[in-house]
Amino acid sequence: MDSINNKCTFFENINLENLSLGLQIIRMTKTPISAFIITLNEAQNIASCLERLAWCDEIVVVDSGSTDDTVAICTSFGAKVYTHAFEGFGAQKNYALACCSHPWRLSIDADELLDDRLISSIQAVQALPFEEAAAGYYLLRRQVFMGKAFKYGDESARKILRLVKKGAQFTNVKVHELLEVEGTKAVLSGILAHDSYQSFSHYLQTLNKYTSYNAEKAFLKGKNYSNFEVLVKPSIQFLRKYLLNLNFMNGVAGYYWSKLSAYYVFMKCLKVREYSERQSKP
């Protein structure tokens, strides 16, 4: 009984102010994190993105010459904004990595949003002893298209490496860059919502840019497509996206997504042929 009374007396004598201070110290021992974003005319998206990053110790934005309010919006959120000419997605993101100050680096696109569960998962990683944490963490990215979040298929929860320790690098390619880091990797719970759709006009502009990058890359590797492939490959892509990837379960948005994916392949094939024909002319 004396032992119990002694324990009760101990807890009664705890200074609540000291306890609060102790909890603050624990929070301060989290390994700091830098979130980084590359931008070009992202005024429509960037504020929502930055609101979900307010908990980060540092936000780095590398802008490649925006003519809208992107830079002003980023500055208003306290982000460190750097201007750098665009030389490809890999090079641009590596430049952003070099601008980061903290041991943890979080790669985010301007049209992506972290949900509460994902934020908590990342903060839990920060609270781990840095040496004991994995070298990199995959986030689960969910496609949002025409206002609909995809719940089925590959686009509903695609694993993508985004949270890494200092020392990671992106592959130096113009498009479809990959983040690479040596060491163990794990997957975080929560969702990274990717809403790249503003309008069909905007989406087609993006598609045109990406197909040009990929067509040039394929051509430089010696690739070309026959008339048969130009006709057949888009149809195969549609069937793969719509049926095998379960986009038929994502409603009308899933159908349009699959059709646009097929159109992407069609445009890429045509542009590769165009490069080849230009090269063959005297």
PDB file of C-alpha atoms in Angstrom:
ATOM      1  CA  MET A   1       0.000   0.000   0.000  1.00  0.00           C
ATOM      2  CA  ASP A   2       2.876   2.369   0.838  1.00  0.00           C
ATOM      3  CA  SER A   3       4.302   1.668  -2.615  1.00  0.00           C
ATOM      4  CA  ILE A   4       1.029   2.638  -4.283  1.00  0.00           C
ATOM      5  CA  ASN A   5       0.743   5.801  -2.197  1.00  0.00           C
ATOM      6  CA  ASN A   6       4.296   6.774  -3.097  1.00  0.00           C
ATOM      7  CA  LYS A   7       3.497   6.378  -6.814  1.00  0.00           C
ATOM      8  CA  CYS A   8       0.345   8.485  -6.448  1.00  0.00           C
ATOM      9  CA  THR A   9       2.327  11.183  -4.655  1.00  0.00           C
ATOM     10  CA  PHE A  10       4.895  11.131  -7.463  1.00  0.00           C
ATOM     11  CA  PHE A  11       2.277  11.733 -10.172  1.00  0.00           C
ATOM     12  CA  GLU A  12       0.568  14.439  -8.105  1.00  0.00           C
ATOM     13  CA  ASN A  13       3.864  16.303  -7.842  1.00  0.00           C
ATOM     14  CA  ILE A  14       4.510  16.380 -11.586  1.00  0.00           C
ATOM     15  CA  ASN A  15       4.729  19.964 -12.805  1.00  0.00           C
ATOM     16  CA  LEU A  16       2.365  20.249 -15.771  1.00  0.00           C
ATOM     17  CA  GLU A  17       4.428  23.054 -17.282  1.00  0.00           C
ATOM     18  CA  ASN A  18       7.519  20.844 -17.224  1.00  0.00           C
ATOM     19  CA  LEU A  19       5.525  18.003 -18.763  1.00  0.00           C
ATOM     20  CA  SER A  20       4.356  20.275 -21.561  1.00  0.00           C
ATOM     21  CA  LEU A  21       7.928  21.447 -22.111  1.00  0.00           C
ATOM     22  CA  GLY A  22       9.080  17.843 -22.242  1.00  0.00           C
ATOM     23  CA  LEU A  23       6.539  17.012 -24.929  1.00  0.00           C
ATOM     24  CA  GLN A  24       7.697  20.019 -26.946  1.00  0.00           C
ATOM     25  CA  ILE A  25      11.284  18.806 -26.678  1.00  0.00           C
ATOM     26  CA  ILE A  26      10.228  15.382 -27.932  1.00  0.00           C
ATOM     27  CA  ARG A  27       8.523  17.006 -30.910  1.00  0.00           C
ATOM     28  CA  MET A  28      11.626  19.089 -31.576  1.00  0.00           C
ATOM     29  CA  THR A  29      13.777  15.954 -31.743  1.00  0.00           C
ATOM     30  CA  LYS A  30      12.054  14.896 -34.952  1.00  0.00           C
ATOM     31  CA  THR A  31      14.505  14.880 -37.849  1.00  0.00           C
ATOM     32  CA  PRO A  32      13.619  17.943 -39.956  1.00  0.00           C
ATOM     33  CA  ILE A  33      12.233  17.596 -43.461  1.00  0.00           C
ATOM     34  CA  SER A  34      12.421  19.636 -46.664  1.00  0.00           C
ATOM     35  CA  ALA A  35       9.544  19.394 -49.129  1.00  0.00           C
ATOM     36  CA  PHE A  36      10.411  20.427 -52.675  1.00  0.00           C
ATOM     37  CA  ILE A  37       8.336  21.232 -55.749  1.00  0.00           C
ATOM     38  CA  ILE A  38       9.182  22.292 -59.300  1.00  0.00           C
ATOM     39  CA  THR A  39       6.753  24.723 -60.902  1.00  0.00           C
ATOM     40  CA  LEU A  40       5.770  26.475 -64.104  1.00  0.00           C
ATOM     41  CA  ASN A  41       2.513  28.438 -64.121  1.00  0.00           C
ATOM     42  CA  GLU A  42       0.916  26.435 -61.305  1.00  0.00           C
ATOM     43  CA  ALA A  43      -1.111  29.263 -59.751  1.00  0.00           C
ATOM     44  CA  GLN A  44      -4.295  27.215 -60.031  1.00  0.00           C
ATOM     45  CA  ASN A  45      -2.886  24.324 -57.964  1.00  0.00           C
ATOM     46  CA  ILE A  46      -0.027  25.497 -55.801  1.00  0.00           C
ATOM     47  CA  ALA A  47      -1.898  27.081 -52.871  1.00  0.00           C
ATOM     48  CA  SER A  48      -3.818  23.874 -52.102  1.00  0.00           C
ATOM     49  CA  CYS A  49      -0.600  21.882 -52.361  1.00  0.00           C
ATOM     50  CA  LEU A  50       1.323  24.191 -50.024  1.00  0.00           C
ATOM     51  CA  GLU A  51      -1.464  24.206 -47.440  1.00  0.00           C
ATOM     52  CA  ARG A  52      -0.939  20.462 -47.016  1.00  0.00           C
ATOM     53  CA  LEU A  53       2.812  21.025 -46.536  1.00  0.00           C
ATOM     54  CA  ALA A  54       2.570  23.696 -43.831  1.00  0.00           C
ATOM     55  CA  TRP A  55       3.924  21.261 -41.211  1.00  0.00           C
ATOM     56  CA  CYS A  56       7.234  20.799 -43.087  1.00  0.00           C
ATOM     57  CA  ASP A  57      10.367  22.444 -41.708  1.00  0.00           C
ATOM     58  CA  GLU A  58      11.251  23.829 -45.121  1.00  0.00           C
ATOM     59  CA  ILE A  59       9.492  24.174 -48.474  1.00  0.00           C
ATOM     60  CA  VAL A  60      11.687  24.599 -51.541  1.00  0.00           C
ATOM     61  CA  VAL A  61      10.172  25.683 -54.859  1.00  0.00           C
ATOM     62  CA  VAL A  62      12.186  25.724 -58.083  1.00  0.00           C
ATOM     63  CA  ASP A  63      10.378  27.735 -60.732  1.00  0.00           C
ATOM     64  CA  SER A  64      11.288  27.734 -64.409  1.00  0.00           C
ATOM     65  CA  GLY A  65       9.812  31.088 -65.408  1.00  0.00           C
ATOM     66  CA  SER A  66       6.163  31.282 -64.407  1.00  0.00           C
ATOM     67  CA  THR A  67       4.210  34.193 -65.876  1.00  0.00           C
ATOM     68  CA  ASP A  68       1.232  33.821 -63.530  1.00  0.00           C
ATOM     69  CA  ASP A  69       1.064  34.268 -59.736  1.00  0.00           C
ATOM     70  CA  THR A  70       2.885  31.037 -58.875  1.00  0.00           C
ATOM     71  CA  VAL A  71       5.967  32.684 -57.360  1.00  0.00           C
ATOM     72  CA  ALA A  72       3.950  35.236 -55.371  1.00  0.00           C
ATOM     73  CA  ILE A  73       1.733  32.503 -53.926  1.00  0.00           C
ATOM     74  CA  CYS A  74       4.728  30.370 -52.956  1.00  0.00           C
ATOM     75  CA  THR A  75       6.416  33.326 -51.284  1.00  0.00           C
ATOM     76  CA  SER A  76       3.250  34.079 -49.307  1.00  0.00           C
ATOM     77  CA  PHE A  77       3.440  30.566 -47.841  1.00  0.00           C
ATOM     78  CA  GLY A  78       7.014  31.126 -46.701  1.00  0.00           C
ATOM     79  CA  ALA A  79       8.553  28.870 -49.331  1.00  0.00           C
ATOM     80  CA  LYS A  80      12.133  29.385 -50.489  1.00  0.00           C
ATOM     81  CA  VAL A  81      11.760  30.112 -54.201  1.00  0.00           C
ATOM     82  CA  TYR A  82      14.582  29.615 -56.692  1.00  0.00           C
ATOM     83  CA  THR A  83      14.509  30.345 -60.418  1.00  0.00           C
ATOM     84  CA  HIS A  84      16.199  27.835 -62.693  1.00  0.00           C
ATOM     85  CA  ALA A  85      15.922  27.268 -66.445  1.00  0.00           C
ATOM     86  CA  PHE A  86      14.169  23.998 -67.258  1.00  0.00           C
ATOM     87  CA  GLU A  87      16.485  21.346 -68.732  1.00  0.00           C
ATOM     88  CA  GLY A  88      14.289  18.314 -68.140  1.00  0.00           C
ATOM     89  CA  PHE A  89      12.383  16.925 -65.175  1.00  0.00           C
ATOM     90  CA  GLY A  90      15.297  14.893 -63.826  1.00  0.00           C
ATOM     91  CA  ALA A  91      17.757  17.793 -63.906  1.00  0.00           C
ATOM     92  CA  GLN A  92      15.219  20.237 -62.477  1.00  0.00           C
ATOM     93  CA  LYS A  93      14.366  18.017 -59.526  1.00  0.00           C
ATOM     94  CA  ASN A  94      18.032  17.306 -58.834  1.00  0.00           C
ATOM     95  CA  TYR A  95      18.564  21.062 -58.676  1.00  0.00           C
ATOM     96  CA  ALA A  96      15.691  21.265 -56.187  1.00  0.00           C
ATOM     97  CA  LEU A  97      17.264  18.494 -54.099  1.00  0.00           C
ATOM     98  CA  ALA A  98      20.497  20.483 -53.972  1.00  0.00           C
ATOM     99  CA  CYS A  99      18.565  23.461 -52.577  1.00  0.00           C
ATOM    100  CA  CYS A 100      17.152  21.448 -49.661  1.00  0.00           C
ATOM    101  CA  SER A 101      18.694  21.939 -46.211  1.00  0.00           C
ATOM    102  CA  HIS A 102      17.348  19.045 -44.151  1.00  0.00           C
ATOM    103  CA  PRO A 103      18.138  15.304 -43.891  1.00  0.00           C
ATOM    104  CA  TRP A 104      14.667  14.183 -45.031  1.00  0.00           C
ATOM    105  CA  ARG A 105      13.495  15.223 -48.508  1.00  0.00           C
ATOM    106  CA  LEU A 106       9.899  14.967 -49.716  1.00  0.00           C
ATOM    107  CA  SER A 107       9.238  15.248 -53.452  1.00  0.00           C
ATOM    108  CA  ILE A 108       5.796  16.620 -54.302  1.00  0.00           C
ATOM    109  CA  ASP A 109       4.224  17.826 -57.550  1.00  0.00           C
ATOM    110  CA  ALA A 110       2.186  21.028 -57.595  1.00  0.00           C
ATOM    111  CA  ASP A 111      -0.997  19.110 -58.438  1.00  0.00           C
ATOM    112  CA  GLU A 112      -0.680  16.644 -55.548  1.00  0.00           C
ATOM    113  CA  LEU A 113      -2.255  16.723 -52.074  1.00  0.00           C
ATOM    114  CA  LEU A 114      -1.297  14.733 -48.964  1.00  0.00           C
ATOM    115  CA  ASP A 115      -4.165  13.392 -46.873  1.00  0.00           C
ATOM    116  CA  ASP A 116      -4.093  13.518 -43.063  1.00  0.00           C
ATOM    117  CA  ARG A 117      -3.106   9.879 -42.677  1.00  0.00           C
ATOM    118  CA  LEU A 118      -0.132  10.294 -45.001  1.00  0.00           C
ATOM    119  CA  ILE A 119       1.030  13.398 -43.141  1.00  0.00           C
ATOM    120  CA  SER A 120       0.873  11.459 -39.863  1.00  0.00           C
ATOM    121  CA  SER A 121       2.822   8.582 -41.432  1.00  0.00           C
ATOM    122  CA  ILE A 122       5.595  10.901 -42.594  1.00  0.00           C
ATOM    123  CA  GLN A 123       5.766  12.603 -39.206  1.00  0.00           C
ATOM    124  CA  ALA A 124       6.062   9.185 -37.571  1.00  0.00           C
ATOM    125  CA  VAL A 125       9.099   8.500 -39.763  1.00  0.00           C
ATOM    126  CA  GLN A 126      10.586  11.831 -38.680  1.00  0.00           C
ATOM    127  CA  ALA A 127      10.208  10.753 -35.053  1.00  0.00           C
ATOM    128  CA  LEU A 128      12.298   7.616 -35.621  1.00  0.00           C
ATOM    129  CA  PRO A 129      16.050   7.684 -34.930  1.00  0.00           C
ATOM    130  CA  PHE A 130      17.377   8.796 -38.324  1.00  0.00           C
ATOM    131  CA  GLU A 131      19.880   5.941 -38.594  1.00  0.00           C
ATOM    132  CA  GLU A 132      17.185   3.332 -37.910  1.00  0.00           C
ATOM    133  CA  ALA A 133      14.700   4.616 -40.487  1.00  0.00           C
ATOM    134  CA  ALA A 134      14.588   3.219 -44.015  1.00  0.00           C
ATOM    135  CA  ALA A 135      16.519   5.092 -46.698  1.00  0.00           C
ATOM    136  CA  GLY A 136      13.362   5.781 -48.673  1.00  0.00           C
ATOM    137  CA  TYR A 137       9.595   5.471 -48.438  1.00  0.00           C
ATOM    138  CA  TYR A 138       6.987   4.829 -51.089  1.00  0.00           C
ATOM    139  CA  LEU A 139       3.801   6.884 -51.061  1.00  0.00           C
ATOM    140  CA  LEU A 140       0.524   5.556 -52.473  1.00  0.00           C
ATOM    141  CA  ARG A 141      -0.659   7.936 -55.194  1.00  0.00           C
ATOM    142  CA  ARG A 142      -4.312   8.003 -56.235  1.00  0.00           C
ATOM    143  CA  GLN A 143      -5.375   9.502 -59.549  1.00  0.00           C
ATOM    144  CA  VAL A 144      -8.124  12.125 -59.492  1.00  0.00           C
ATOM    145  CA  PHE A 145      -9.569  12.759 -62.955  1.00  0.00           C
ATOM    146  CA  MET A 146     -12.565  14.887 -63.926  1.00  0.00           C
ATOM    147  CA  GLY A 147     -13.224  15.344 -60.220  1.00  0.00           C
ATOM    148  CA  LYS A 148     -13.344  11.602 -59.489  1.00  0.00           C
ATOM    149  CA  ALA A 149     -10.852   9.813 -57.249  1.00  0.00           C
ATOM    150  CA  PHE A 150     -10.126   6.405 -58.762  1.00  0.00           C
ATOM    151  CA  LYS A 151     -10.862   3.585 -56.329  1.00  0.00           C
ATOM    152  CA  TYR A 152      -9.963   0.669 -58.590  1.00  0.00           C
ATOM    153  CA  GLY A 153      -7.001  -0.425 -60.682  1.00  0.00           C
ATOM    154  CA  ASP A 154      -3.403   0.699 -60.892  1.00  0.00           C
ATOM    155  CA  GLU A 155      -4.281   4.383 -60.619  1.00  0.00           C
ATOM    156  CA  SER A 156      -6.028   3.928 -57.257  1.00  0.00           C
ATOM    157  CA  ALA A 157      -2.848   3.366 -55.208  1.00  0.00           C
ATOM    158  CA  ARG A 158       0.319   3.442 -57.284  1.00  0.00           C
ATOM    159  CA  LYS A 159       3.544   3.051 -55.276  1.00  0.00           C
ATOM    160  CA  ILE A 160       5.930   5.906 -55.934  1.00  0.00           C
ATOM    161  CA  LEU A 161       9.185   6.697 -54.093  1.00  0.00           C
ATOM    162  CA  ARG A 162       8.934  10.233 -52.726  1.00  0.00           C
ATOM    163  CA  LEU A 163      10.346  10.421 -49.188  1.00  0.00           C
ATOM    164  CA  VAL A 164      14.117   9.913 -49.074  1.00  0.00           C
ATOM    165  CA  LYS A 165      17.189  10.655 -47.030  1.00  0.00           C
ATOM    166  CA  LYS A 166      19.788  13.174 -48.139  1.00  0.00           C
ATOM    167  CA  GLY A 167      21.938  11.722 -50.914  1.00  0.00           C
ATOM    168  CA  ALA A 168      19.123  10.509 -53.153  1.00  0.00           C
ATOM    169  CA  GLN A 169      19.093  11.578 -56.798  1.00  0.00           C
ATOM    170  CA  PHE A 170      16.718  11.548 -59.758  1.00  0.00           C
ATOM    171  CA  THR A 171      17.600   9.847 -63.013  1.00  0.00           C
ATOM    172  CA  ASN A 172      18.788  12.546 -65.401  1.00  0.00           C
ATOM    173  CA  VAL A 173      16.091  12.211 -68.072  1.00  0.00           C
ATOM    174  CA  LYS A 174      13.746  14.753 -69.636  1.00  0.00           C
ATOM    175  CA  VAL A 175      10.551  12.999 -68.566  1.00  0.00           C
ATOM    176  CA  HIS A 176       9.387  10.095 -66.364  1.00  0.00           C
ATOM    177  CA  GLU A 177      12.310  10.618 -63.995  1.00  0.00           C
ATOM    178  CA  LEU A 178      12.807   8.165 -61.147  1.00  0.00           C
ATOM    179  CA  LEU A 179      13.980   8.957 -57.628  1.00  0.00           C
ATOM    180  CA  GLU A 180      16.764   6.621 -56.555  1.00  0.00           C
ATOM    181  CA  VAL A 181      18.325   6.008 -53.147  1.00  0.00           C
ATOM    182  CA  GLU A 182      20.540   3.238 -51.809  1.00  0.00           C
ATOM    183  CA  GLY A 183      19.300   1.230 -48.857  1.00  0.00           C
ATOM    184  CA  THR A 184      16.108  -0.285 -47.535  1.00  0.00           C
ATOM    185  CA  LYS A 185      12.683   1.036 -48.505  1.00  0.00           C
ATOM    186  CA  ALA A 186       9.214   0.819 -47.000  1.00  0.00           C
ATOM    187  CA  VAL A 187       5.653   1.863 -47.839  1.00  0.00           C
ATOM    188  CA  LEU A 188       3.734   4.527 -45.917  1.00  0.00           C
ATOM    189  CA  SER A 189       0.010   4.438 -45.230  1.00  0.00           C
ATOM    190  CA  GLY A 190      -2.205   7.264 -46.441  1.00  0.00           C
ATOM    191  CA  ILE A 191      -2.946   8.674 -49.877  1.00  0.00           C
ATOM    192  CA  LEU A 192      -1.248  11.193 -52.145  1.00  0.00           C
ATOM    193  CA  ALA A 193      -4.034  12.543 -54.364  1.00  0.00           C
ATOM    194  CA  HIS A 194      -2.920  13.468 -57.885  1.00  0.00           C
ATOM    195  CA  ASP A 195      -5.351  15.815 -59.628  1.00  0.00           C
ATOM    196  CA  SER A 196      -3.673  16.687 -62.927  1.00  0.00           C
ATOM    197  CA  TYR A 197      -6.896  17.498 -64.777  1.00  0.00           C
ATOM    198  CA  GLN A 198      -8.027  21.114 -65.214  1.00  0.00           C
ATOM    199  CA  SER A 199      -9.780  20.851 -68.585  1.00  0.00           C
ATOM    200  CA  PHE A 200      -9.528  18.748 -71.725  1.00  0.00           C
ATOM    201  CA  SER A 201      -7.690  21.609 -73.402  1.00  0.00           C
ATOM    202  CA  HIS A 202      -5.113  21.767 -70.603  1.00  0.00           C
ATOM    203  CA  TYR A 203      -4.795  17.979 -70.506  1.00  0.00           C
ATOM    204  CA  LEU A 204      -4.148  17.804 -74.255  1.00  0.00           C
ATOM    205  CA  GLN A 205      -1.457  20.478 -73.927  1.00  0.00           C
ATOM    206  CA  THR A 206       0.247  18.374 -71.256  1.00  0.00           C
ATOM    207  CA  LEU A 207      -0.160  15.241 -73.351  1.00  0.00           C
ATOM    208  CA  ASN A 208       1.409  16.980 -76.345  1.00  0.00           C
ATOM    209  CA  LYS A 209       4.435  18.004 -74.268  1.00  0.00           C
ATOM    210  CA  TYR A 210       4.991  14.566 -72.758  1.00  0.00           C
ATOM    211  CA  THR A 211       4.534  12.669 -76.033  1.00  0.00           C
ATOM    212  CA  SER A 212       7.138  14.913 -77.650  1.00  0.00           C
ATOM    213  CA  TYR A 213       9.645  14.149 -74.872  1.00  0.00           C
ATOM    214  CA  ASN A 214       8.992  10.419 -75.037  1.00  0.00           C
ATOM    215  CA  ALA A 215       9.000  10.269 -78.828  1.00  0.00           C
ATOM    216  CA  GLU A 216      12.394  11.982 -78.956  1.00  0.00           C
ATOM    217  CA  LYS A 217      13.719   9.582 -76.323  1.00  0.00           C
ATOM    218  CA  ALA A 218      12.426   6.540 -78.240  1.00  0.00           C
ATOM    219  CA  PHE A 219      13.812   7.830 -81.532  1.00  0.00           C
ATOM    220  CA  LEU A 220      17.271   8.446 -80.060  1.00  0.00           C
ATOM    221  CA  LYS A 221      17.239   4.814 -78.929  1.00  0.00           C
ATOM    222  CA  GLY A 222      16.628   3.743 -82.525  1.00  0.00           C
ATOM    223  CA  LYS A 223      12.919   3.031 -82.179  1.00  0.00           C
ATOM    224  CA  ASN A 224      10.441   3.364 -85.056  1.00  0.00           C
ATOM    225  CA  TYR A 225       6.871   2.167 -85.611  1.00  0.00           C
ATOM    226  CA  SER A 226       5.226   0.565 -88.616  1.00  0.00           C
ATOM    227  CA  ASN A 227       1.780   1.557 -89.882  1.00  0.00           C
ATOM    228  CA  PHE A 228       0.443  -1.612 -88.298  1.00  0.00           C
ATOM    229  CA  GLU A 229       1.881  -0.688 -84.893  1.00  0.00           C
ATOM    230  CA  VAL A 230       0.494   2.854 -85.124  1.00  0.00           C
ATOM    231  CA  LEU A 231      -2.968   1.379 -85.661  1.00  0.00           C
ATOM    232  CA  VAL A 232      -2.807  -1.497 -83.188  1.00  0.00           C
ATOM    233  CA  LYS A 233      -0.821  -0.172 -80.206  1.00  0.00           C
ATOM    234  CA  PRO A 234      -3.401   2.464 -79.172  1.00  0.00           C
ATOM    235  CA  SER A 235      -6.170  -0.150 -79.198  1.00  0.00           C
ATOM    236  CA  ILE A 236      -4.093  -2.492 -77.054  1.00  0.00           C
ATOM    237  CA  GLN A 237      -3.382   0.360 -74.647  1.00  0.00           C
ATOM    238  CA  PHE A 238      -7.097   1.128 -74.313  1.00  0.00           C
ATOM    239  CA  LEU A 239      -7.963  -2.504 -73.567  1.00  0.00           C
ATOM    240  CA  ARG A 240      -5.135  -2.725 -71.057  1.00  0.00           C
ATOM    241  CA  LYS A 241      -6.173   0.445 -69.244  1.00  0.00           C
ATOM    242  CA  TYR A 242      -9.927  -0.046 -69.401  1.00  0.00           C
ATOM    243  CA  LEU A 243     -10.223  -3.782 -68.764  1.00  0.00           C
ATOM    244  CA  LEU A 244      -7.017  -5.142 -67.228  1.00  0.00           C
ATOM    245  CA  ASN A 245      -6.446  -2.070 -65.041  1.00  0.00           C
ATOM    246  CA  LEU A 246     -10.111  -2.068 -63.969  1.00  0.00           C
ATOM    247  CA  ASN A 247     -10.863   1.467 -65.119  1.00  0.00           C
ATOM    248  CA  PHE A 248     -14.291   0.298 -66.260  1.00  0.00           C
ATOM    249  CA  MET A 249     -15.085   0.286 -62.524  1.00  0.00           C
ATOM    250  CA  ASN A 250     -14.117   3.963 -62.233  1.00  0.00           C
ATOM    251  CA  GLY A 251     -17.143   5.096 -64.228  1.00  0.00           C
ATOM    252  CA  VAL A 252     -17.141   7.642 -67.037  1.00  0.00           C
ATOM    253  CA  ALA A 253     -13.885   9.177 -65.794  1.00  0.00           C
ATOM    254  CA  GLY A 254     -12.215   5.763 -66.066  1.00  0.00           C
ATOM    255  CA  TYR A 255     -13.419   5.399 -69.654  1.00  0.00           C
ATOM    256  CA  TYR A 256     -12.124   8.817 -70.697  1.00  0.00           C
ATOM    257  CA  TRP A 257      -8.852   8.177 -68.881  1.00  0.00           C
ATOM    258  CA  SER A 258      -8.384   4.950 -70.844  1.00  0.00           C
ATOM    259  CA  LYS A 259      -9.234   6.643 -74.158  1.00  0.00           C
ATOM    260  CA  LEU A 260      -6.764   9.448 -73.491  1.00  0.00           C
ATOM    261  CA  SER A 261      -4.100   6.904 -72.540  1.00  0.00           C
ATOM    262  CA  ALA A 262      -4.660   5.243 -75.914  1.00  0.00           C
ATOM    263  CA  TYR A 263      -4.441   8.633 -77.622  1.00  0.00           C
ATOM    264  CA  TYR A 264      -1.146   9.237 -75.807  1.00  0.00           C
ATOM    265  CA  VAL A 265       0.297   6.069 -77.365  1.00  0.00           C
ATOM    266  CA  PHE A 266      -1.065   7.052 -80.785  1.00  0.00           C
ATOM    267  CA  MET A 267       0.559  10.502 -80.611  1.00  0.00           C
ATOM    268  CA  LYS A 268       3.862   9.086 -79.412  1.00  0.00           C
ATOM    269  CA  CYS A 269       4.013   6.562 -82.266  1.00  0.00           C
ATOM    270  CA  LEU A 270       3.213   9.229 -84.859  1.00  0.00           C
ATOM    271  CA  LYS A 271       5.856  11.589 -83.485  1.00  0.00           C
ATOM    272  CA  VAL A 272       8.527   8.873 -83.534  1.00  0.00           C
ATOM    273  CA  ARG A 273       7.695   8.257 -87.192  1.00  0.00           C
ATOM    274  CA  GLU A 274       7.872  11.984 -87.839  1.00  0.00           C
ATOM    275  CA  TYR A 275      11.358  12.151 -86.289  1.00  0.00           C
ATOM    276  CA  SER A 276      12.424   9.204 -88.434  1.00  0.00           C
ATOM    277  CA  GLU A 277      11.080  10.725 -91.644  1.00  0.00           C
ATOM    278  CA  ARG A 278      12.825  14.028 -90.957  1.00  0.00           C
ATOM    279  CA  GLN A 279      16.088  12.198 -90.354  1.00  0.00           C
ATOM    280  CA  SER A 280      15.826  10.256 -93.606  1.00  0.00           C
ATOM    281  CA  LYS A 281      15.342  13.373 -95.747  1.00  0.00           C
ATOM    282  CA  PRO A 282      18.496  14.666 -97.442  1.00  0.00           C
TER     283      PRO A 282
END
